[in-house]
Coordinates of C-alpha atoms in Angstrom, one line a residue:
X200 CA 6.1 -22.8 -20.6
X201 CA 6.8 -22.5 -16.9
X202 CA 4.2 -19.6 -14.7
X203 CA 6.2 -16.1 -15.0
X204 CA 5.1 -15.9 -11.1
X205 CA 8.3 -15.2 -8.9
X206 CA 8.4 -16.6 -5.6
X207 CA 10.0 -13.6 -3.1
X208 CA 13.0 -15.0 -0.6
X209 CA 12.5 -14.0 2.7
X210 CA 15.4 -10.5 2.9
X211 CA 12.4 -8.1 0.7
X212 CA 10.5 -5.5 2.8
X213 CA 8.7 -6.2 5.9
X214 CA 5.9 -4.4 4.4
X215 CA 5.3 -7.0 0.7
X216 CA 4.9 -10.3 3.5
X217 CA 7.7 -12.1 1.8
X218 CA 7.6 -15.7 1.3
X219 CA 9.6 -17.3 4.9
X220 CA 11.4 -20.6 4.3
X221 CA 14.0 -22.3 7.2
X222 CA 17.4 -21.9 6.0
X223 CA 18.9 -24.3 8.6
X224 CA 19.4 -28.7 6.9
X225 CA 16.2 -30.2 9.0
X226 CA 13.9 -27.5 7.7
X227 CA 14.0 -27.1 4.6
X228 CA 12.1 -29.0 1.2
X229 CA 15.0 -32.2 0.2
X230 CA 15.2 -30.8 -3.3
X231 CA 15.5 -26.3 -4.0
X232 CA 12.1 -25.2 -6.3
X233 CA 13.6 -26.2 -9.9
X234 CA 12.3 -25.8 -12.9
X235 CA 11.6 -30.5 -12.7
X236 CA 10.1 -30.3 -9.5
X237 CA 7.9 -28.2 -9.8
X238 CA 3.0 -28.9 -10.6
X239 CA 2.9 -31.0 -13.8
X240 CA 2.9 -27.7 -17.0
X241 CA 0.6 -27.7 -19.5
X242 CA 1.6 -27.3 -22.8
X243 CA -0.9 -27.1 -26.1
X244 CA 2.2 -28.4 -28.2
X245 CA 1.5 -31.7 -30.2
X246 CA 3.7 -33.9 -32.6
X247 CA 3.0 -32.0 -36.1
X248 CA 4.3 -35.3 -37.8
X249 CA 1.1 -37.6 -36.0
X250 CA -2.1 -35.0 -36.5
X251 CA -0.6 -34.9 -40.4
X252 CA -1.2 -38.7 -40.2
X253 CA -4.5 -38.9 -39.1
X254 CA -5.6 -36.7 -42.1
X255 CA -8.1 -38.3 -45.0
X256 CA -6.2 -39.8 -48.1
X257 CA -6.4 -37.7 -51.1
X258 CA -7.8 -39.1 -54.5
X259 CA -5.3 -38.2 -57.5
X260 CA -8.6 -36.6 -59.5
X261 CA -9.4 -34.3 -56.5
X262 CA -8.8 -31.0 -57.6
X263 CA -5.1 -29.4 -56.9
X264 CA -4.8 -27.8 -53.5
X265 CA -2.5 -25.5 -51.9
X266 CA 0.0 -28.0 -50.2
X267 CA 0.8 -25.7 -46.3
X268 CA 2.2 -26.9 -42.9
X269 CA -1.4 -27.7 -40.6
X270 CA -2.1 -25.5 -38.1
X271 CA -1.8 -26.5 -34.4
X272 CA -3.8 -27.8 -33.0
X273 CA -6.6 -26.1 -30.2
X274 CA -6.2 -26.2 -26.1
X275 CA -9.0 -28.6 -25.5
X276 CA -11.9 -27.3 -23.2
X277 CA -11.2 -29.9 -20.7
X278 CA -6.8 -28.6 -20.6
X279 CA -8.3 -25.1 -20.1
X280 CA -10.4 -26.0 -17.6
X281 CA -7.8 -28.0 -15.2
X282 CA -5.5 -24.9 -16.0
X283 CA -4.9 -22.9 -12.3
X284 CA -5.3 -19.0 -13.3
X285 CA -3.1 -17.7 -15.8
X286 CA -0.4 -19.6 -14.1
X287 CA 0.0 -23.5 -16.1
X288 CA -1.1 -25.6 -13.4
X289 CA -2.6 -28.3 -12.9
X290 CA -5.8 -28.4 -11.1
X291 CA -5.3 -32.0 -10.5
X292 CA -1.8 -32.0 -9.6
X293 CA -2.9 -29.7 -6.3
X294 CA -6.8 -31.9 -6.2
X295 CA -3.9 -34.8 -5.5
X296 CA -1.5 -33.0 -2.7
X297 CA -4.6 -31.7 -1.6
X298 CA -5.9 -35.7 -1.0
X299 CA -2.9 -36.8 0.2
X300 CA -2.6 -34.4 3.4
X301 CA -6.1 -35.9 4.5
X302 CA -5.6 -38.8 4.0
X303 CA -2.1 -38.3 6.2
X304 CA -4.3 -36.7 8.7
X305 CA -7.9 -38.1 8.7
X306 CA -8.7 -40.9 6.3
X307 CA -12.3 -41.1 7.0
X308 CA -13.6 -37.2 6.8
X309 CA -12.6 -38.5 2.9
X310 CA -15.8 -38.8 2.2
X311 CA -16.9 -35.7 4.1
X312 CA -19.1 -33.1 1.9
X313 CA -16.9 -30.4 2.6
X314 CA -14.2 -31.8 0.8
X315 CA -16.2 -33.0 -2.0
X316 CA -14.5 -29.8 -4.2
X317 CA -11.3 -31.6 -4.0
X318 CA -12.5 -35.2 -4.6
X319 CA -14.6 -34.1 -8.3
X320 CA -11.0 -34.4 -10.0
X321 CA -9.3 -36.5 -8.2
X322 CA -11.7 -39.8 -8.0
X323 CA -9.1 -41.7 -10.2
X324 CA -6.5 -41.1 -6.4
X325 CA -9.5 -41.8 -4.0
X326 CA -10.5 -44.8 -5.6
X327 CA -6.8 -46.1 -6.0
X328 CA -5.1 -44.9 -2.5
X329 CA -8.9 -45.2 -0.6
X330 CA -7.5 -47.8 1.9
X331 CA -3.9 -46.7 1.8
X332 CA -2.1 -44.8 4.6
X333 CA -0.5 -42.3 3.4
X334 CA 3.2 -41.3 6.0
X335 CA 4.8 -37.6 5.1
X336 CA 7.9 -39.9 3.0
X337 CA 10.4 -38.0 1.3
X338 CA 8.1 -37.9 -2.0
X339 CA 5.3 -36.0 0.2
X340 CA 7.8 -33.9 1.6
X341 CA 8.6 -32.4 -1.2
X342 CA 4.8 -32.3 -3.2
X343 CA 3.6 -30.4 0.3
X344 CA 7.2 -28.0 -0.5
X345 CA 5.9 -27.2 -3.7
X346 CA 2.7 -26.7 -3.1
X347 CA 4.1 -24.0 0.4
X348 CA 6.5 -22.6 -2.3
X349 CA 3.6 -21.5 -5.2
X350 CA 0.8 -20.8 -2.6
X351 CA 2.4 -16.9 -3.0
X352 CA 0.5 -16.8 -6.6
X353 CA -2.9 -14.5 -6.2
X354 CA -4.1 -17.7 -8.4
X355 CA -2.9 -20.7 -6.7
X356 CA -3.9 -19.2 -3.5
X357 CA -7.7 -18.1 -4.8
X358 CA -7.8 -21.8 -5.5
X359 CA -7.1 -23.3 -2.2
X360 CA -10.0 -21.2 -1.1
X361 CA -12.5 -22.5 -3.5
X362 CA -11.2 -26.0 -2.9
X363 CA -12.1 -25.1 0.7
X364 CA -8.9 -26.0 2.1
X365 CA -9.0 -24.1 5.1
X366 CA -10.8 -26.1 6.6
X367 CA -8.8 -29.0 5.6
X368 CA -5.6 -27.2 7.0
X369 CA -8.2 -26.7 10.0
X370 CA -7.6 -30.4 10.8
X371 CA -4.2 -30.6 9.6
X372 CA -3.7 -29.1 12.2
X373 CA -6.2 -30.2 14.5
X374 CA -5.6 -34.3 13.7
X375 CA -1.5 -34.3 12.0
X376 CA 1.2 -34.7 15.3
X377 CA 4.3 -34.0 12.7
X378 CA 5.6 -31.1 13.6
X379 CA 6.8 -30.9 10.0
X380 CA 3.6 -30.7 8.3
X381 CA 2.0 -28.9 10.8
X382 CA 4.7 -26.5 9.7
X383 CA 4.4 -26.0 5.9
X384 CA 0.6 -26.0 6.7
X385 CA 0.9 -22.7 8.3
X386 CA 4.0 -21.7 5.7
X387 CA 1.4 -22.5 3.3
X388 CA -0.9 -19.6 5.3
X389 CA 1.0 -17.9 5.3
X390 CA 2.2 -17.8 2.3
X391 CA -1.8 -17.1 1.2
X392 CA -2.8 -14.6 3.9
X393 CA 0.3 -11.6 1.9
X394 CA -1.8 -12.3 -1.0
X395 CA -2.8 -8.8 -2.6
X396 CA -5.8 -9.6 -4.8
X397 CA -9.1 -9.8 -3.2
X398 CA -11.0 -12.9 -4.2
X399 CA -15.2 -12.3 -4.4
X400 CA -17.1 -14.8 -1.9
X401 CA -21.0 -14.4 -0.9
X402 CA -21.1 -11.3 -3.6
X403 CA -18.8 -9.4 -1.5
X404 CA -14.8 -8.7 -2.3
X405 CA -12.5 -9.8 0.7
X406 CA -9.0 -10.8 0.8
X407 CA -8.0 -14.2 1.4
X408 CA -5.8 -12.9 4.8
X409 CA -9.6 -11.7 5.7
X410 CA -11.2 -15.4 4.8
X411 CA -7.7 -17.0 6.6
X412 CA -9.9 -14.8 10.2
X413 CA -13.2 -14.7 9.3
X414 CA -13.0 -19.3 9.6
X415 CA -15.1 -21.2 11.9
X416 CA -12.0 -22.4 13.6
X417 CA -9.1 -21.7 12.0
X418 CA -7.6 -18.8 13.6
X419 CA -8.7 -20.3 17.0
X420 CA -6.7 -23.4 16.3
X421 CA -4.1 -21.6 15.1
X422 CA -3.8 -19.7 18.3
X423 CA -4.1 -23.0 20.4
X424 CA -1.0 -23.8 19.2
X425 CA 1.5 -21.7 21.4
X426 CA -0.3 -23.8 24.7
X427 CA 0.6 -26.7 22.6
X428 CA 3.7 -29.3 24.1
X429 CA 3.1 -31.2 20.2
X430 CA 4.2 -27.9 18.7
X431 CA 7.2 -26.6 20.8
X432 CA 9.7 -27.0 17.7
X433 CA 11.8 -23.8 17.1
X434 CA 10.5 -24.2 13.1
X435 CA 6.4 -24.6 14.3
X436 CA 6.9 -21.9 16.2
X437 CA 8.3 -19.4 13.3
X438 CA 5.8 -20.5 10.2
X439 CA 3.4 -19.6 14.4
X440 CA 4.0 -16.3 14.4
X441 CA 4.6 -15.4 11.0
X442 CA 1.8 -15.6 10.1
X443 CA 0.4 -13.7 12.8
X444 CA 2.3 -10.9 11.9
X445 CA 1.2 -10.9 8.5
X446 CA -2.3 -11.0 9.4
X447 CA -1.8 -7.8 12.7
X448 CA 0.6 -5.8 10.1
X449 CA -2.6 -5.7 7.4
X450 CA -4.7 -3.0 7.8
X451 CA -8.5 -5.2 7.0
X452 CA -7.2 -8.1 9.4
X453 CA -5.5 -5.7 12.7
X454 CA -8.9 -5.6 14.4
X455 CA -9.6 -8.6 13.9
X456 CA -6.5 -10.2 15.5
X457 CA -6.7 -7.2 18.5
X458 CA -9.4 -9.3 19.5
X459 CA -7.1 -12.2 20.1
X460 CA -4.4 -11.4 20.2
X461 CA -4.4 -10.9 23.6
X462 CA -3.1 -15.2 23.6
X463 CA 0.1 -13.8 22.1
X464 CA 1.6 -12.3 25.3
X465 CA 2.6 -14.9 27.7
X466 CA 3.9 -17.3 25.0
X467 CA 6.1 -14.1 23.2
X468 CA 8.2 -13.0 26.3
X469 CA 8.0 -16.4 27.5
X470 CA 9.9 -17.1 24.1
X471 CA 12.0 -13.7 23.9
X472 CA 13.4 -14.6 28.2
X473 CA 14.2 -18.5 27.0
X474 CA 14.9 -18.8 23.0
X475 CA 17.5 -18.5 21.7
X476 CA 16.9 -20.0 18.2
X477 CA 17.7 -16.2 15.3
X478 CA 14.9 -17.1 13.0
X479 CA 12.0 -17.3 15.9
X480 CA 13.5 -14.0 18.4
X481 CA 13.5 -12.6 14.4
X482 CA 10.0 -13.2 14.0
X483 CA 9.4 -12.7 17.7
X484 CA 10.4 -8.9 17.6
X485 CA 9.1 -8.0 14.4
X486 CA 5.7 -9.4 16.3
X487 CA 6.8 -7.3 19.4
X488 CA 7.3 -3.6 17.6
X489 CA 4.0 -3.9 15.2
X490 CA 2.1 -4.5 18.8
X491 CA 4.0 -1.4 20.5
X492 CA 4.4 0.7 17.2
X493 CA 1.4 0.1 15.8
X494 CA -0.8 -1.1 17.4
X495 CA -1.1 1.5 20.1
X496 CA -1.1 -0.8 23.4
X497 CA 0.0 1.5 25.2
X498 CA -3.1 3.5 24.7
X499 CA -4.8 1.3 27.1
X500 CA -2.7 2.3 30.5
X501 CA -4.9 -1.2 32.4
X502 CA -2.2 -3.3 31.3
X503 CA 0.7 -2.0 33.6
X504 CA 0.9 -5.6 33.8
X505 CA 1.5 -6.5 31.1
X506 CA 3.6 -3.6 29.6
X507 CA 6.5 -4.8 32.8
X508 CA 6.7 -8.1 31.5
X509 CA 7.4 -7.0 27.6
X510 CA 10.0 -4.6 28.9
X511 CA 11.9 -7.7 31.4
X512 CA 12.0 -9.9 28.5
X513 CA 12.8 -6.9 26.4
X514 CA 16.1 -6.7 28.5
X515 CA 17.1 -10.6 29.1
X516 CA 17.1 -11.3 25.4
X517 CA 19.6 -8.3 24.7
X518 CA 21.3 -9.2 27.4
X519 CA 21.2 -13.0 26.3
X520 CA 22.2 -11.6 22.9
X521 CA 24.9 -9.7 24.1
X522 CA 26.5 -13.0 25.2
X523 CA 25.8 -15.0 22.9
X524 CA 28.6 -13.5 20.9
X525 CA 29.0 -16.1 18.2
X526 CA 26.2 -15.4 16.0
X527 CA 24.6 -12.4 13.8
X528 CA 21.5 -10.7 15.8
X529 CA 22.0 -7.2 14.4
X530 CA 18.2 -7.2 13.0
X531 CA 16.8 -8.7 16.4
X532 CA 18.9 -6.3 18.6
X533 CA 17.0 -3.1 15.9
X534 CA 13.8 -4.8 16.4
X535 CA 14.0 -4.7 20.6
X536 CA 16.3 -1.6 21.2
X537 CA 13.3 0.2 19.5
X538 CA 11.0 -1.4 21.3
X539 CA 12.7 0.3 24.1
X540 CA 13.0 3.0 22.2
X541 CA 8.8 3.4 22.2
X542 CA 8.6 3.0 25.6
X543 CA 10.6 6.5 26.1
X544 CA 8.2 7.9 24.2
X545 CA 5.5 8.1 26.8
X546 CA 5.6 9.3 30.9
X547 CA 2.9 6.7 32.2
X548 CA 6.1 4.0 32.0
X549 CA 9.2 6.7 34.0
X550 CA 8.3 4.9 36.8
X551 CA 9.2 1.8 35.1
X552 CA 12.0 2.6 32.9
X553 CA 13.4 4.3 36.0
X554 CA 13.3 0.8 37.6
X555 CA 15.8 -0.8 34.7
X556 CA 17.6 2.4 34.2
X557 CA 20.9 0.9 35.3
X558 CA 20.4 -2.2 32.9
X559 CA 19.7 -0.7 29.4
X560 CA 22.4 2.0 29.8
X561 CA 24.8 -1.0 31.0
X562 CA 23.4 -3.3 27.6
X563 CA 23.7 0.3 25.8
X564 CA 27.1 0.3 26.4
X565 CA 27.9 -2.8 25.3
X566 CA 25.9 -2.4 21.9
X567 CA 28.6 1.2 21.3
X568 CA 31.8 -1.0 21.9
X569 CA 30.3 -3.1 19.0
X570 CA 29.3 -0.4 16.8
X571 CA 31.9 2.1 17.3
X572 CA 35.7 1.6 16.1
X573 CA 37.6 4.4 15.9
X574 CA 36.4 6.6 13.1
X575 CA 35.0 3.8 12.0
X576 CA 30.8 4.8 12.9
X577 CA 27.5 3.8 10.1
X578 CA 25.9 6.9 11.7
X579 CA 23.2 5.7 9.3
X580 CA 22.2 2.4 11.8
X581 CA 19.1 1.7 13.6
X582 CA 20.3 -0.2 15.9
X583 CA 23.3 3.4 16.6
X584 CA 20.7 5.9 16.4
X585 CA 17.8 3.8 18.9
X586 CA 20.4 3.5 21.1
X587 CA 21.5 7.5 21.3
X588 CA 17.6 8.0 21.6
X589 CA 17.5 5.9 24.7
X590 CA 20.3 8.0 26.1
X591 CA 18.4 11.1 25.8
X592 CA 15.6 10.4 27.7
X593 CA 18.1 8.9 30.7
X594 CA 21.0 11.7 30.2
X595 CA 17.5 14.2 30.8
X596 CA 16.2 12.6 33.1
X597 CA 19.5 11.4 35.7
X598 CA 21.9 13.7 34.4
X599 CA 26.0 13.1 34.2
X600 CA 25.2 10.4 36.7
X601 CA 24.4 7.6 34.2
X602 CA 26.9 9.2 32.3
X603 CA 31.0 7.3 32.8
X604 CA 34.3 7.2 31.0
X605 CA 33.9 4.9 27.9
X606 CA 30.1 6.4 27.4
X607 CA 31.7 9.9 26.9
X608 CA 34.3 8.4 25.0
X609 CA 31.4 6.1 22.6
X610 CA 29.4 10.0 22.1
X611 CA 33.0 11.5 21.5
X612 CA 33.4 9.2 18.9
X613 CA 30.1 9.1 17.4
X614 CA 29.7 13.4 17.9
X615 CA 33.1 13.8 15.4
X616 CA 31.7 11.0 12.9
X617 CA 29.0 13.0 12.9
X618 CA 30.9 16.4 12.1
X619 CA 32.9 15.2 9.4
X620 CA 29.9 13.8 7.6
X621 CA 28.2 17.0 7.9
X622 CA 31.1 18.7 6.6
X623 CA 32.3 16.5 3.8
X624 CA 28.2 17.0 2.8
X625 CA 28.2 21.0 2.8
X626 CA 30.9 20.2 0.0
X627 CA 29.6 17.7 -1.8
X628 CA 26.0 20.4 -2.1
X629 CA 29.0 23.2 -2.3
X630 CA 30.7 21.6 -5.7
X631 CA 27.3 20.2 -7.2
X632 CA 25.6 24.3 -6.8
X633 CA 28.9 25.0 -8.3
X634 CA 28.0 22.7 -11.3
X635 CA 24.4 23.3 -11.9
X636 CA 25.5 27.1 -12.8
X637 CA 28.0 26.4 -14.7
X638 CA 25.3 24.1 -16.7
X639 CA 23.4 26.8 -16.9
X640 CA 25.6 29.0 -18.3
X641 CA 26.4 26.2 -20.8
X642 CA 22.9 25.5 -21.6
X643 CA 21.8 29.5 -21.9
X644 CA 24.7 30.2 -24.4
X645 CA 23.8 26.9 -26.3
X646 CA 19.7 28.3 -26.7
X647 CA 20.9 31.4 -27.9
X648 CA 22.9 29.6 -30.9
X649 CA 19.6 27.7 -31.3
X650 CA 17.5 30.2 -31.1
X651 CA 20.0 32.1 -34.3
X652 CA 19.1 28.6 -36.3
X653 CA 15.9 28.5 -35.9
X654 CA 15.6 32.2 -37.2
X655 CA 17.1 30.7 -40.8
X656 CA 14.8 27.9 -40.4
X657 CA 14.8 23.9 -40.7
X658 CA 14.5 21.9 -43.3
X659 CA 12.9 19.0 -44.7
X660 CA 15.6 17.2 -42.7
X661 CA 14.9 18.4 -39.1
X662 CA 12.3 17.4 -39.6
X663 CA 12.5 13.8 -40.7
X664 CA 15.2 13.6 -38.3
X665 CA 12.6 14.3 -35.6
X666 CA 9.9 12.7 -36.1
X667 CA 12.2 9.4 -36.8
X668 CA 13.9 10.5 -32.3
X669 CA 10.0 11.0 -31.8
X670 CA 8.6 7.7 -32.7
X671 CA 12.0 5.8 -31.9
X672 CA 10.7 7.0 -27.8
X673 CA 7.2 5.1 -28.1
X674 CA 9.2 1.9 -28.5
X675 CA 9.5 -1.0 -25.4
X676 CA 7.3 1.1 -23.2
X677 CA 8.1 -2.3 -20.4
X678 CA 11.7 -1.3 -20.7
X679 CA 10.8 1.9 -19.6
X680 CA 8.7 1.4 -17.1
X681 CA 10.9 -0.8 -15.8
X682 CA 13.0 1.6 -15.5
X683 CA 11.0 3.9 -14.3
X684 CA 9.7 1.2 -11.5
X685 CA 13.4 1.0 -10.7
X686 CA 14.3 4.7 -10.5
X687 CA 11.5 5.1 -7.5
X688 CA 12.9 2.5 -6.0
X689 CA 16.5 4.5 -5.9
X690 CA 14.9 7.4 -5.4
X691 CA 13.4 5.9 -2.3
X692 CA 16.1 4.0 -1.2
X693 CA 17.4 7.9 -1.1
X694 CA 15.5 9.6 0.5
X695 CA 15.3 6.9 3.1
X696 CA 19.2 7.4 3.4
X697 CA 18.9 11.5 4.0
X698 CA 15.9 11.2 6.2
X699 CA 18.1 8.5 9.2
X700 CA 20.6 10.8 8.5
X701 CA 19.0 14.0 9.1
X702 CA 17.9 12.1 12.8
X703 CA 21.1 11.3 13.3
X704 CA 21.9 14.6 13.1
X705 CA 18.9 15.6 15.7
X706 CA 19.7 13.1 17.8
X707 CA 23.4 14.0 17.9
X708 CA 23.2 17.2 18.6
X709 CA 20.6 16.8 21.4
X710 CA 22.9 14.2 23.3
X711 CA 26.0 16.9 22.6
X712 CA 24.0 20.2 23.9
X713 CA 22.5 17.6 26.7
X714 CA 25.8 17.0 27.5
X715 CA 27.0 20.4 27.6
X716 CA 24.4 22.0 29.9
X717 CA 24.4 19.3 32.6
X718 CA 29.0 19.5 31.8
X719 CA 27.6 23.5 33.0
X720 CA 25.7 23.0 35.4
X721 CA 27.6 20.4 37.2
X722 CA 30.6 22.8 38.0
X723 CA 28.4 26.0 38.8
X724 CA 27.3 23.5 41.6
X725 CA 30.5 22.4 43.4
X726 CA 28.8 20.0 44.6
X727 CA 31.8 17.7 43.8
X728 CA 35.4 17.9 43.3
X729 CA 36.7 18.6 39.5
X730 CA 38.5 16.1 39.8
X731 CA 36.4 13.3 39.7
X732 CA 33.6 14.9 36.5
X733 CA 33.7 12.5 33.4
X734 CA 35.3 15.2 31.9
X735 CA 38.2 15.6 33.2
X736 CA 38.9 12.3 32.7
X737 CA 39.3 12.7 28.5
X738 CA 42.4 13.0 27.5
X739 CA 43.5 16.4 25.4
X740 CA 42.6 15.2 22.0
X741 CA 39.7 14.3 23.6
X742 CA 38.3 17.4 25.0
X743 CA 39.8 19.4 22.1
X744 CA 37.4 17.6 20.0
X745 CA 34.3 18.1 22.1
X746 CA 35.0 21.9 21.9
X747 CA 34.5 21.4 18.3
X748 CA 31.8 19.7 18.0
X749 CA 30.1 22.0 20.5
X750 CA 31.5 25.0 18.4
X751 CA 31.1 23.9 15.0
X752 CA 28.8 21.4 14.8
X753 CA 26.0 22.1 17.2
X754 CA 26.7 25.5 15.9
X755 CA 26.3 27.2 19.4
X756 CA 27.5 30.9 18.6
X757 CA 24.5 30.9 16.0
X758 CA 22.6 29.5 18.2
X759 CA 22.9 32.4 21.1
X760 CA 22.6 34.7 17.7
X761 CA 19.5 33.9 17.1
X762 CA 18.5 33.7 20.8
X763 CA 19.9 37.2 21.2
X764 CA 18.4 37.9 18.1
X765 CA 22.1 39.2 17.3

C-alpha cells in the first residue's frame, strides 16, 4: 500500500502553491520519485502459513471444532505508532534521514537537547554512526529528495514540526556549504509552507507557514542567504524566492513578511537586470508582481528610489529577454508587463513613466511583432492585453507622437480580429437562443402529452421503475463529487476565458476611439502636412478595415445616437 497523497507539479494554480522542482540535469535527484524509492511502508500482512505453524497441536480426544482460516494478526501498537498520520510512511525512516543531515552539517550538535525528539526513534543509528562523517553522496541525496517530495503531505509537514526540524534546517542553512543540500532544505521549507492544514502548538491553532516565519532565527537566516556569495547558485535562489513568494501570498504570513521584505529589493533587482536563468527569472517576476499588485507597496510614496529601481530593472529584463530569442519566456514577460501596467494605474508615477516612454513603446512593438501574425491573434493573451493597456495610457498622455506605421498596422490587425471574434460569438448566441426556443416548444408539447397520460393514472410497474431510478441515483457519491468538482473547474476556466474576452473588447474599443479622436484632432489642427500623418501611410485595405472597426466594432453611430438621445 502506498500513500494516496498526490505529489503536485510545478504547473498548478499559483494560488495552490505547487511544489517546484528544478528540471535541469544537475538540479534534479538522481532517481525519479517511484514506488521503489519511497520511504519504507508498513504493512499488516503476514504469511498465514507461519501463523498456522505456531498453533498448538490439538489432541485427538478433544471435542471437534469447526475448521476455518485463521484471522490475520492485528497491527501491533508499535507499528501503528511508527506510522505518519494516515500515511504509511515510517517515522523511523524520517528520523534516520534527519539524523544523517545533522551528522552532515554539525556532528558535534547531534546530542543537543533540540534534537532529542529526532534521536528518540533513531538511537540505533546514533550508536552505529556517531563517529562517521557523512557525505552528500548519491544515496543520501536521493533520500533527501524523497523527503523533499513527500514534504507536501500535511502529515509529513506536521511531523517535521513535531521533530523540531525547523531548528535543524536553521543549522543546515548556517553551517552547510553544500549548495545542493541548501537547495533541498529550502525546497522542503517551501513545500511545508504550502500546507493548508493547521497545527496545534502551545494550545493555539496556527499554520505551518506561520510556524516557519515565527521561528526565532530561521527567517533571518533565510533572508541572509540573499547577501551571501556562498549561495549564489541559481537552483538555490529559485527555491529561496519560491519560499519568500509562498510566505508573501499567504494572508496569515503576509504582514510579518512585509516587515522584512525590504531586504529582498536590491537582490531582486540585481537578478532581473543580470540573470538569464528562466526558472529564477520566473520566480522573481512572480514575487515582484505580487508585491506591486497585492501588497500595496505604491501606497508608500516615500520609496521613490525603490520604485524607480524596480521600473528600470523591469525594462532591462524585458530588453534582455527579447534579445535572447532561444527560450520561451511568455510567462516571465506576462509578469513583467503586468508590473508595467500596474505602474500606469498610479498618477504618482507619470513622470517616471514619461522618462521611460520611448523604451517601453519600443519593447511593446517588439512584443507585438511576436504576438501578431496576419489574422492569427490570441486576443485572450494576458501579455497582449497588458501591452494594449499600456499603449492606451501613453496614447492618452502623448497622442499620436508615440505611434508609428508599424504599431498602427499591429493595432488594425488586433482590432479586426476582435471584430470578427465578436461577430462569431454573437452568431453563436443567436443560434443558441433559437435552439432553446425550439427546445422549449418541444418540451411544452411533451409536457402536455405527459399530463394527458397522468390523467389516466400510473401503474404499479411505473412506481417500481421510479423507485429503482431514484435508488440508482444515490450510488457512487464519490463519482458524483468528482464530476461536480470537474464541472466547477470547467465553469471557472470558462468564466476566466469570458472575462479575458470582455477585457480585450474593452481595451481595443478604448484604443481605437482614442486613435479616432487623436486623428480628428490632428487633422483639424493643420499643424502638420497631411502626407506625414500616420493614417495616410496605410494602404487602401487597411484604411477600410480601420473604418469598419470604428463604425461597427466601436458602434460610433449608436454611441452618437445615445449621446444625443435620438
